[in-house]
Coordinates of N, CA and C in Angstrom, one line a residue:
Chain T
E1 N -23.8 -29.2 -7.8 CA -22.9 -30.4 -7.7 C -23.5 -31.5 -8.0
E2 N -22.7 -32.5 -8.6 CA -23.2 -33.9 -9.1 C -23.5 -34.7 -7.9
Q3 N -24.4 -35.3 -7.9 CA -24.7 -36.4 -7.0 C -25.3 -37.5 -7.3
L4 N -25.2 -38.8 -6.9 CA -25.9 -39.9 -7.0 C -26.0 -40.5 -5.7
V5 N -27.4 -40.7 -5.2 CA -27.8 -41.2 -3.9 C -28.6 -42.5 -4.1
E6 N -28.1 -43.4 -3.5 CA -28.6 -44.8 -3.4 C -29.6 -45.0 -2.3
S7 N -30.7 -45.9 -2.4 CA -31.5 -46.2 -1.5 C -32.1 -47.7 -1.7
G8 N -32.6 -48.2 -0.7 CA -33.2 -49.4 -0.8 C -32.6 -50.7 -0.4
G9 N -31.3 -50.5 0.3 CA -30.5 -51.6 0.9 C -31.3 -52.0 2.0
G10 N -30.5 -53.1 2.3 CA -31.1 -53.7 3.9 C -30.9 -55.2 3.9
V11 N -31.5 -55.9 4.9 CA -31.0 -57.1 5.4 C -32.4 -58.1 4.5
V12 N -32.0 -59.1 3.9 CA -32.9 -59.9 3.0 C -32.5 -61.4 3.2
Q13 N -33.4 -62.4 3.5 CA -33.2 -63.8 3.5 C -32.8 -64.3 2.0
P14 N -32.0 -65.2 2.1 CA -31.6 -66.1 0.8 C -33.1 -66.5 0.2
G15 N -32.9 -66.1 -1.2 CA -34.2 -66.4 -2.0 C -35.2 -65.3 -2.2
G16 N -34.8 -64.1 -1.2 CA -35.5 -63.1 -1.1 C -35.3 -62.0 -2.6
S17 N -36.1 -60.8 -2.2 CA -35.9 -60.0 -3.3 C -35.7 -58.5 -2.7
L18 N -35.1 -57.5 -3.4 CA -34.9 -56.2 -3.1 C -34.7 -55.3 -4.2
R19 N -35.2 -54.1 -4.2 CA -35.2 -53.3 -5.1 C -34.3 -51.9 -4.7
L20 N -33.2 -51.8 -5.4 CA -32.2 -50.7 -5.1 C -32.4 -49.4 -6.3
S21 N -32.4 -48.2 -5.6 CA -33.0 -46.9 -6.3 C -31.8 -46.1 -6.3
C22 N -31.4 -45.2 -7.2 CA -30.4 -44.3 -7.3 C -31.0 -43.1 -7.8
V23 N -30.9 -42.0 -7.2 CA -31.4 -40.7 -7.7 C -30.4 -39.7 -8.1
A24 N -30.4 -39.2 -9.4 CA -29.4 -38.3 -9.8 C -29.7 -36.9 -9.6
S25 N -28.7 -36.0 -9.4 CA -28.9 -34.5 -9.4 C -27.5 -33.9 -10.0
G26 N -27.8 -32.7 -10.3 CA -26.5 -32.0 -10.6 C -25.9 -32.2 -12.3
F27 N -26.6 -33.0 -12.9 CA -26.0 -33.2 -14.2 C -27.2 -33.8 -15.0
T28 N -27.1 -33.7 -16.4 CA -28.3 -34.1 -17.4 C -28.2 -35.8 -17.4
F29 N -29.1 -36.4 -16.6 CA -29.0 -37.8 -16.3 C -29.4 -38.4 -17.6
S30 N -30.2 -37.9 -18.4 CA -30.6 -38.8 -19.6 C -29.6 -38.9 -20.7
S31 N -28.4 -38.1 -20.7 CA -27.4 -37.9 -21.4 C -26.3 -39.1 -21.1
Y32 N -26.4 -39.8 -20.1 CA -25.3 -40.6 -19.5 C -25.7 -42.2 -19.5
S33 N -24.9 -43.1 -19.8 CA -25.3 -44.5 -19.4 C -24.8 -44.6 -17.9
M34 N -25.4 -45.5 -17.4 CA -25.4 -46.0 -16.0 C -24.9 -47.3 -15.6
N35 N -24.3 -47.7 -14.5 CA -23.8 -48.8 -14.2 C -24.3 -49.0 -12.6
W36 N -24.3 -50.4 -12.3 CA -24.2 -50.9 -11.0 C -23.0 -51.7 -10.7
V37 N -22.3 -51.3 -9.6 CA -21.1 -52.0 -9.3 C -21.1 -52.4 -7.9
R38 N -20.5 -53.6 -7.5 CA -20.7 -53.9 -6.0 C -19.6 -54.2 -5.5
Q39 N -19.2 -54.3 -4.2 CA -18.0 -54.7 -3.4 C -18.8 -55.6 -2.3
A40 N -18.2 -56.7 -2.2 CA -18.4 -57.5 -1.1 C -17.4 -57.1 0.2
P41 N -17.8 -57.4 1.3 CA -17.1 -56.9 2.5 C -15.6 -57.3 2.4
G42 N -14.6 -56.3 2.4 CA -13.3 -56.6 2.5 C -12.8 -57.1 1.0
K43 N -13.5 -57.0 0.0 CA -13.1 -57.6 -1.2 C -13.0 -56.4 -2.1
G44 N -12.7 -56.8 -3.5 CA -12.7 -56.0 -4.7 C -13.9 -55.5 -5.4
L45 N -13.8 -54.8 -6.3 CA -14.9 -54.3 -7.0 C -15.4 -55.3 -8.1
E46 N -16.6 -55.5 -8.3 CA -17.2 -56.2 -9.2 C -18.4 -55.6 -9.9
W47 N -18.2 -55.4 -11.3 CA -19.2 -54.9 -12.1 C -20.3 -55.6 -12.4
V48 N -21.6 -55.2 -12.1 CA -23.0 -55.9 -12.0 C -23.8 -55.8 -13.3
S49 N -23.9 -54.5 -13.8 CA -24.8 -54.2 -14.7 C -24.6 -52.9 -15.5
Y50 N -25.1 -52.9 -16.7 CA -25.0 -51.4 -17.5 C -26.3 -51.1 -18.2
I51 N -26.6 -50.1 -18.2 CA -27.6 -49.6 -19.1 C -27.3 -48.2 -19.9
S52 N -27.8 -48.2 -21.1 CA -27.4 -47.0 -21.8 C -28.3 -45.9 -21.6
S53 N -27.9 -44.8 -22.2 CA -28.8 -43.5 -22.0 C -30.2 -43.7 -22.3
S54 N -30.5 -44.3 -23.5 CA -32.0 -44.4 -23.7 C -32.6 -45.8 -23.3
S55 N -31.8 -46.7 -22.6 CA -32.3 -48.0 -22.2 C -32.3 -49.0 -23.2
G56 N -31.6 -48.5 -24.4 CA -31.6 -49.5 -25.5 C -30.6 -50.7 -25.4
T57 N -29.5 -50.3 -24.5 CA -28.6 -51.6 -24.5 C -28.5 -51.8 -23.0
I58 N -28.3 -53.1 -22.6 CA -28.5 -53.5 -21.4 C -27.4 -54.7 -21.3
Y59 N -26.7 -54.7 -20.2 CA -25.7 -55.8 -20.0 C -25.7 -56.2 -18.7
Y60 N -25.5 -57.4 -18.3 CA -25.4 -58.0 -17.1 C -23.9 -59.0 -17.0
A61 N -23.7 -58.9 -15.6 CA -22.6 -60.0 -15.2 C -23.2 -61.3 -15.1
D62 N -22.4 -62.4 -15.7 CA -22.8 -63.8 -15.6 C -23.4 -64.0 -14.1
S63 N -22.9 -63.7 -13.2 CA -23.1 -63.9 -11.8 C -24.6 -63.4 -11.4
V64 N -25.1 -62.4 -12.1 CA -26.6 -62.0 -11.6 C -27.6 -62.1 -12.8
K65 N -27.1 -62.5 -14.1 CA -28.0 -62.6 -15.3 C -29.0 -63.7 -14.9
G66 N -30.5 -63.0 -15.1 CA -31.6 -63.8 -15.2 C -32.1 -63.6 -13.6
R67 N -31.5 -63.0 -12.9 CA -31.9 -62.6 -11.5 C -32.0 -61.3 -11.0
F68 N -31.4 -60.6 -11.7 CA -31.4 -58.8 -11.4 C -31.9 -58.2 -12.8
T69 N -32.5 -57.0 -12.7 CA -33.0 -56.3 -13.7 C -32.5 -54.8 -13.4
I70 N -32.0 -54.3 -14.6 CA -31.7 -52.9 -14.3 C -32.6 -52.2 -15.3
S71 N -33.1 -50.9 -14.7 CA -33.8 -50.2 -15.4 C -33.6 -48.6 -15.1
R72 N -34.1 -47.6 -15.8 CA -34.1 -46.3 -15.5 C -35.2 -45.4 -15.8
D73 N -35.5 -44.4 -15.5 CA -36.5 -43.4 -15.6 C -35.9 -42.1 -15.9
N74 N -35.8 -41.8 -17.0 CA -35.1 -40.5 -17.3 C -35.6 -39.2 -16.7
A75 N -37.1 -39.3 -16.8 CA -37.9 -38.2 -16.5 C -37.8 -37.9 -14.9
K76 N -37.6 -39.0 -14.3 CA -37.3 -38.9 -12.6 C -35.8 -39.1 -12.3
K77 N -34.9 -39.1 -13.3 CA -33.5 -38.9 -13.1 C -33.3 -40.2 -12.1
S78 N -33.7 -41.3 -12.4 CA -33.5 -42.4 -11.3 C -33.1 -43.7 -12.2
L79 N -32.2 -44.4 -11.4 CA -31.9 -45.8 -11.8 C -32.3 -46.9 -10.7
H80 N -32.6 -48.0 -11.2 CA -33.0 -49.0 -10.3 C -32.4 -50.4 -10.8
L81 N -32.2 -51.3 -9.6 CA -31.8 -52.6 -9.8 C -32.7 -53.5 -9.1
Q82 N -33.5 -54.2 -9.8 CA -34.5 -55.0 -9.1 C -33.6 -56.6 -9.0
M83 N -33.5 -57.0 -7.5 CA -32.6 -58.1 -7.4 C -33.8 -59.2 -6.9
T84 N -33.6 -60.4 -7.5 CA -34.5 -61.4 -7.0 C -33.5 -62.8 -6.8
S85 N -34.2 -63.8 -6.3 CA -33.4 -65.0 -5.7 C -32.0 -64.7 -5.2
L86 N -32.1 -63.7 -4.2 CA -30.7 -63.4 -3.8 C -30.0 -64.5 -3.1
R87 N -28.6 -64.5 -3.2 CA -27.8 -65.7 -2.5 C -26.7 -64.9 -1.6
D88 N -26.3 -65.7 -0.7 CA -25.3 -65.3 0.3 C -24.3 -64.3 -0.3
E89 N -23.9 -64.9 -1.4 CA -22.7 -64.1 -2.3 C -23.1 -62.8 -2.8
D90 N -24.3 -62.5 -2.7 CA -24.7 -61.0 -3.3 C -24.6 -60.1 -2.2
T91 N -24.2 -60.4 -0.9 CA -23.9 -59.5 0.2 C -22.8 -58.7 -0.4
A92 N -23.1 -57.3 -0.2 CA -22.0 -56.5 -0.8 C -22.8 -55.0 -0.6
V93 N -21.6 -53.9 -0.9 CA -22.3 -52.5 -1.2 C -22.3 -52.3 -2.6
Y94 N -23.6 -52.0 -3.0 CA -23.8 -51.6 -4.4 C -23.8 -50.1 -4.5
Y95 N -22.9 -50.0 -5.7 CA -22.8 -48.4 -6.2 C -23.5 -48.1 -7.5
C96 N -24.2 -46.9 -7.3 CA -24.7 -46.6 -8.7 C -23.6 -45.7 -9.3
A97 N -23.2 -45.9 -10.6 CA -22.2 -45.2 -11.0 C -22.4 -44.8 -12.6
R98 N -22.1 -43.7 -12.9 CA -22.3 -42.8 -14.1 C -21.3 -43.0 -15.0
G99 N -21.5 -43.4 -16.2 CA -20.6 -43.7 -17.4 C -19.9 -42.4 -17.6
F100 N -18.6 -42.4 -18.1 CA -17.9 -41.4 -18.7 C -16.8 -42.0 -19.7
M101 N -17.3 -41.6 -21.0 CA -16.3 -42.2 -22.1 C -16.1 -43.8 -22.0
G102 N -17.1 -44.4 -21.5 CA -17.1 -45.8 -21.5 C -16.6 -46.2 -19.9
A103 N -15.9 -45.4 -19.4 CA -15.6 -45.7 -17.9 C -16.5 -45.3 -17.0
I104 N -16.2 -45.3 -15.7 CA -17.2 -44.8 -14.6 C -16.6 -43.5 -14.0
G105 N -17.4 -42.4 -14.3 CA -16.8 -41.1 -14.0 C -17.4 -40.7 -12.6
A106 N -18.5 -41.2 -12.1 CA -18.8 -40.8 -10.9 C -19.9 -41.9 -10.1
W107 N -19.5 -41.9 -8.9 CA -20.1 -43.0 -8.0 C -21.0 -42.3 -6.6
G108 N -21.9 -43.2 -6.6 CA -22.7 -43.0 -5.4 C -21.8 -43.2 -3.9
Q109 N -22.6 -43.1 -3.0 CA -21.9 -43.6 -1.7 C -22.1 -45.0 -1.3
G110 N -23.1 -45.6 -2.1 CA -23.2 -47.0 -1.9 C -24.5 -47.3 -1.0
A111 N -25.0 -48.6 -1.2 CA -26.1 -49.0 -0.3 C -25.8 -50.7 0.0
L112 N -25.8 -50.8 1.2 CA -25.4 -52.2 1.7 C -26.5 -53.2 1.6
V113 N -26.4 -54.3 1.0 CA -27.3 -55.4 0.9 C -26.7 -56.6 1.6
A114 N -27.3 -57.0 2.5 CA -27.0 -58.2 3.3 C -27.9 -59.4 3.2
V115 N -27.5 -60.4 2.6 CA -28.3 -61.6 2.4 C -28.1 -62.6 3.5
S116 N -28.9 -62.7 4.5 CA -28.8 -63.6 5.8 C -30.0 -64.2 6.3
S117 N -29.8 -65.3 6.6 CA -31.2 -65.8 7.4 C -31.0 -65.7 8.7
Chain O
E1 N -14.6 -63.9 -21.2 CA -14.2 -62.8 -20.4 C -12.9 -62.5 -20.2
I2 N -12.6 -61.3 -20.1 CA -11.1 -60.9 -20.1 C -10.9 -60.7 -18.5
V3 N -9.8 -61.6 -18.0 CA -9.4 -61.5 -16.6 C -8.3 -60.5 -16.6
L4 N -8.2 -59.5 -15.6 CA -7.4 -58.6 -15.3 C -6.5 -59.1 -14.1
T5 N -5.3 -59.2 -14.3 CA -4.3 -59.4 -13.0 C -3.4 -58.3 -12.7
Q6 N -3.7 -57.8 -11.6 CA -2.9 -56.7 -11.1 C -1.7 -57.1 -10.1
S7 N -0.5 -56.6 -10.5 CA 0.8 -56.9 -9.6 C 1.5 -55.7 -9.3
P8 N 2.1 -55.6 -8.3 CA 2.0 -56.6 -7.1 C 0.5 -56.3 -6.3
G9 N 0.3 -57.4 -5.5 CA -0.9 -57.2 -4.7 C -0.8 -56.1 -3.7
T10 N 0.4 -55.9 -2.9 CA 0.8 -54.9 -2.2 C 2.1 -54.4 -2.5
L11 N 2.1 -52.9 -2.5 CA 3.6 -52.2 -2.9 C 3.8 -51.5 -1.7
S12 N 5.1 -51.7 -1.1 CA 5.6 -50.8 -0.1 C 6.5 -49.9 -0.4
L13 N 6.2 -48.6 -0.2 CA 7.1 -47.6 -0.8 C 7.1 -46.6 0.2
S14 N 8.0 -45.6 0.2 CA 7.7 -44.4 1.0 C 7.4 -43.1 0.3
P15 N 6.9 -42.2 1.1 CA 6.7 -40.9 0.4 C 7.7 -40.3 -0.4
G16 N 7.4 -39.7 -1.7 CA 8.3 -39.3 -2.5 C 8.7 -40.2 -3.6
E17 N 8.7 -41.5 -3.3 CA 9.0 -42.6 -4.3 C 8.1 -42.7 -5.3
R18 N 8.6 -43.4 -6.4 CA 7.9 -43.6 -7.7 C 7.1 -44.9 -7.4
A19 N 5.9 -45.0 -7.9 CA 5.0 -46.4 -7.7 C 4.8 -46.8 -9.2
T20 N 4.9 -48.0 -9.3 CA 4.6 -48.4 -10.9 C 3.6 -49.7 -10.5
L21 N 2.5 -49.6 -11.0 CA 1.5 -50.7 -10.7 C 1.1 -51.2 -12.1
S22 N 0.9 -52.5 -12.1 CA 0.7 -53.5 -13.4 C -0.7 -54.0 -13.5
C23 N -1.3 -53.9 -14.6 CA -2.4 -54.6 -14.8 C -2.5 -55.4 -16.3
R24 N -2.5 -56.5 -16.2 CA -2.3 -57.4 -17.3 C -3.5 -58.4 -17.7
A25 N -3.9 -58.2 -19.1 CA -5.1 -58.6 -19.4 C -5.1 -60.0 -19.8
S26 N -5.9 -61.0 -19.9 CA -5.7 -62.3 -20.4 C -6.0 -62.2 -22.0
Q27 N -6.5 -61.1 -22.5 CA -6.6 -61.0 -23.9 C -6.7 -59.5 -24.4
S28 N -6.5 -59.1 -25.5 CA -6.2 -57.6 -25.8 C -7.5 -56.9 -25.4
V29 N -7.2 -55.8 -24.8 CA -8.4 -54.9 -24.4 C -8.8 -54.1 -25.7
T30 N -9.9 -54.2 -26.2 CA -10.5 -53.5 -27.4 C -10.3 -52.0 -27.2
S31 N -9.6 -51.6 -28.2 CA -9.4 -50.0 -28.4 C -8.7 -49.3 -27.0
N32 N -8.0 -50.2 -26.4 CA -7.3 -49.8 -25.0 C -8.2 -49.2 -24.0
Y33 N -9.5 -49.7 -24.0 CA -10.5 -49.2 -23.1 C -10.1 -49.8 -21.7
L34 N -9.1 -49.1 -21.0 CA -8.7 -49.5 -19.7 C -8.8 -48.3 -18.9
A35 N -9.2 -48.4 -17.6 CA -9.3 -47.2 -16.9 C -8.7 -47.8 -15.4
W36 N -8.2 -47.0 -14.6 CA -7.7 -46.9 -13.3 C -8.5 -46.1 -12.3
Y37 N -8.8 -46.7 -11.1 CA -9.6 -46.2 -10.3 C -8.6 -46.1 -8.9
Q38 N -9.1 -45.1 -8.0 CA -8.4 -45.2 -6.6 C -9.4 -45.2 -5.6
Q39 N -9.5 -46.0 -4.7 CA -10.2 -46.2 -3.6 C -9.6 -45.9 -2.2
K40 N -10.0 -45.0 -1.5 CA -9.9 -44.9 -0.1 C -10.7 -45.5 0.9
P41 N -10.2 -45.8 2.0 CA -11.1 -46.5 3.1 C -12.4 -45.9 3.3
G42 N -13.4 -46.7 3.1 CA -14.8 -46.2 3.5 C -15.4 -45.4 2.3
Q43 N -14.6 -45.2 1.4 CA -15.1 -44.2 0.1 C -15.3 -45.0 -1.1
A44 N -16.1 -44.4 -1.9 CA -16.5 -45.0 -3.2 C -15.2 -44.7 -4.1
P45 N -14.8 -45.4 -5.1 CA -13.7 -45.3 -5.8 C -13.8 -44.0 -6.8
R46 N -12.7 -43.5 -7.2 CA -12.7 -42.5 -7.9 C -11.9 -42.7 -9.5
L47 N -12.3 -42.1 -10.3 CA -11.7 -42.3 -11.7 C -10.3 -41.6 -11.8
L48 N -9.3 -41.9 -12.0 CA -8.0 -41.6 -12.4 C -7.6 -41.4 -13.7
I49 N -7.7 -42.5 -14.4 CA -7.2 -42.8 -15.8 C -8.3 -43.3 -16.6
Y50 N -8.5 -43.0 -17.8 CA -9.4 -43.7 -18.8 C -8.8 -43.7 -20.3
G51 N -9.4 -44.7 -20.9 CA -8.6 -44.9 -22.3 C -7.0 -45.2 -22.2
A52 N -6.6 -45.8 -21.3 CA -5.3 -46.2 -20.8 C -4.4 -45.1 -20.5
T53 N -4.4 -43.8 -20.9 CA -3.6 -42.8 -20.8 C -4.1 -41.6 -20.4
S54 N -5.5 -41.2 -20.6 CA -6.1 -40.0 -20.3 C -6.5 -39.8 -18.9
R55 N -6.0 -38.6 -18.2 CA -6.3 -38.3 -17.0 C -7.5 -37.7 -16.9
A56 N -8.4 -38.2 -15.7 CA -9.7 -37.5 -15.7 C -9.6 -36.1 -15.1
T57 N -10.7 -35.5 -15.1 CA -10.7 -34.0 -14.7 C -10.3 -34.0 -13.2
G58 N -9.3 -32.9 -13.0 CA -9.1 -32.8 -11.5 C -7.8 -33.9 -11.0
I59 N -7.4 -34.7 -11.7 CA -6.6 -35.7 -11.2 C -4.9 -35.2 -11.4
P60 N -4.3 -35.1 -10.3 CA -2.9 -34.4 -10.3 C -2.0 -35.2 -11.5
D61 N -1.1 -34.4 -11.8 CA -0.3 -35.0 -13.0 C 0.9 -35.8 -12.5
R62 N 0.8 -36.0 -11.3 CA 1.7 -37.1 -10.8 C 1.4 -38.6 -11.2
F63 N 0.0 -38.7 -11.7 CA -0.6 -40.0 -12.1 C -0.6 -40.0 -13.5
S64 N 0.0 -41.1 -14.2 CA 0.0 -41.3 -15.5 C -0.3 -42.7 -15.8
G65 N -0.9 -43.0 -16.8 CA -1.2 -44.3 -17.5 C -0.5 -44.6 -18.8
S66 N -0.1 -45.8 -18.9 CA 0.4 -46.3 -20.1 C 0.3 -47.7 -20.6
G67 N 0.5 -48.2 -21.7 CA 0.5 -49.4 -22.0 C -0.7 -49.6 -23.2
S68 N -0.7 -50.7 -23.8 CA -1.6 -51.1 -24.9 C -1.9 -52.6 -25.0
G69 N -3.1 -53.0 -25.6 CA -3.2 -54.6 -25.8 C -3.5 -55.2 -24.7
T70 N -2.4 -55.8 -23.9 CA -2.6 -56.7 -22.9 C -1.8 -56.2 -21.7
D71 N -0.9 -55.2 -21.8 CA -0.1 -54.8 -20.7 C -0.2 -53.2 -20.4
F72 N -0.7 -53.0 -19.1 CA -1.0 -51.7 -18.9 C -0.3 -51.3 -17.4
T73 N -0.1 -50.0 -17.3 CA 0.8 -49.5 -16.1 C 0.0 -48.3 -15.5
L74 N -0.1 -48.1 -14.3 CA -0.3 -46.7 -13.7 C 0.8 -46.4 -13.0
T75 N 1.4 -45.2 -13.4 CA 2.6 -44.7 -12.6 C 2.4 -43.5 -11.7
I76 N 2.7 -43.5 -10.5 CA 2.6 -42.5 -9.7 C 4.0 -41.8 -9.4
S77 N 4.4 -40.5 -9.7 CA 5.7 -40.2 -10.1 C 6.3 -40.0 -8.7
R78 N 5.5 -39.2 -7.7 CA 6.1 -39.0 -6.4 C 5.0 -39.3 -5.4
L79 N 5.0 -40.2 -4.8 CA 4.1 -40.4 -3.7 C 3.6 -39.6 -2.7
E80 N 2.3 -39.0 -2.6 CA 2.1 -38.2 -1.6 C 1.2 -39.0 -0.4
P81 N 1.5 -38.5 0.8 CA 0.7 -39.3 1.8 C -0.5 -39.9 1.5
E82 N -1.5 -39.2 0.8 CA -2.9 -39.6 0.4 C -2.9 -40.6 -0.7
D83 N -1.8 -41.1 -1.1 CA -1.8 -41.9 -2.3 C -1.7 -43.3 -1.8
F84 N -1.4 -43.6 -0.3 CA -1.4 -44.8 0.2 C -2.7 -45.5 0.3
V85 N -3.3 -46.0 -0.8 CA -4.5 -46.7 -0.6 C -4.7 -47.7 -1.7
V86 N -5.7 -48.0 -2.1 CA -5.9 -49.3 -3.3 C -6.3 -48.7 -4.7
Y87 N -5.8 -49.5 -5.5 CA -6.0 -49.1 -6.9 C -6.5 -50.2 -7.7
Y88 N -7.5 -50.1 -8.6 CA -7.9 -50.9 -9.4 C -7.9 -50.5 -10.9
C89 N -7.8 -51.5 -11.9 CA -7.9 -51.4 -13.2 C -9.2 -51.9 -13.7
Q90 N -9.7 -51.6 -14.7 CA -11.0 -52.0 -15.2 C -11.0 -51.9 -16.8
Q91 N -11.4 -53.1 -17.4 CA -11.5 -52.7 -19.1 C -12.9 -52.8 -19.3
Y92 N -13.2 -51.8 -20.3 CA -14.9 -51.5 -20.6 C -15.0 -51.6 -22.1
G93 N -14.0 -52.3 -22.5 CA -14.2 -52.7 -24.2 C -14.9 -53.8 -24.5
S94 N -15.0 -54.7 -23.6 CA -16.0 -56.0 -23.9 C -16.8 -56.2 -22.6
V95 N -17.8 -57.0 -22.9 CA -18.7 -57.4 -21.7 C -18.3 -58.8 -21.4
P96 N -18.3 -59.3 -20.2 CA -18.4 -58.3 -19.0 C -17.4 -57.4 -18.7
R97 N -17.6 -56.2 -18.3 CA -16.6 -55.2 -18.1 C -15.9 -55.6 -16.5
T98 N -14.7 -56.3 -16.6 CA -14.1 -56.7 -15.5 C -13.1 -55.7 -14.9
F99 N -13.0 -55.9 -13.6 CA -12.0 -55.1 -12.7 C -10.9 -56.1 -12.3
G100 N -9.8 -55.7 -12.1 CA -8.6 -56.3 -11.4 C -9.0 -56.4 -10.1
Q101 N -8.0 -57.2 -9.3 CA -8.3 -57.6 -8.1 C -7.8 -56.5 -6.9
G102 N -7.2 -55.4 -7.5 CA -6.5 -54.2 -6.8 C -5.1 -54.5 -6.3
T103 N -4.4 -53.3 -6.3 CA -3.3 -53.1 -5.6 C -3.3 -52.2 -4.3
K104 N -2.6 -52.7 -3.5 CA -2.8 -51.7 -2.2 C -1.3 -51.1 -2.1
V105 N -1.2 -49.9 -2.1 CA 0.2 -49.2 -1.8 C 0.0 -48.7 -0.3
E106 N 1.1 -49.1 0.5 CA 1.3 -49.1 1.7 C 2.7 -48.3 2.0
I107 N 2.7 -47.6 3.2 CA 3.9 -47.1 3.7 C 4.7 -47.9 4.1
K108 N 6.0 -48.0 3.5 CA 7.1 -48.7 4.0 C 7.6 -48.4 5.4

């Protein structure tokens, strides 16, 4: 069974840092591009970042550029999102999401990040 | 940045009826790289349609996608009780890969 399991969420003060991780199983992780997508409480979906299968291509949303860093370790079948200078508006459920033909074909269960003083 | 506008915001229909959801892009979507997702309460989204018209694996054939350029449509031919949830479109032809704001399909 294909699975994506996020970890590392929690409560952090404004200006703080947090690192999200996602471990994949049930498929050949190294063959797929990956994304992070977030959803603020009661709101819609917001694409955050993309990384190609080999890490050769990386994209960010303007709202997180310069503050968030996406990375992956294909040997460990893991995806990461290093988040710094966190703001109130970064509060959301963060989904680890696997690419499929450019779209998003599989999603994790999500990790809640709450930025609050 | 391509802005996707979904309409209507809420669609009130009865089981068995046909649902037509619209997604309009502020500029042409490259290669019609447009996807539709379904999200049930408390769950992660699920891919329904990619490439504007291709159904994802395991998706019932009552779901269909159409359109090109800037105007796209998700049609649910006959609504089942489990279809009364929220739907999002997303373009992945250019960066940033934007989502629409969502359409909620509710029971009338």
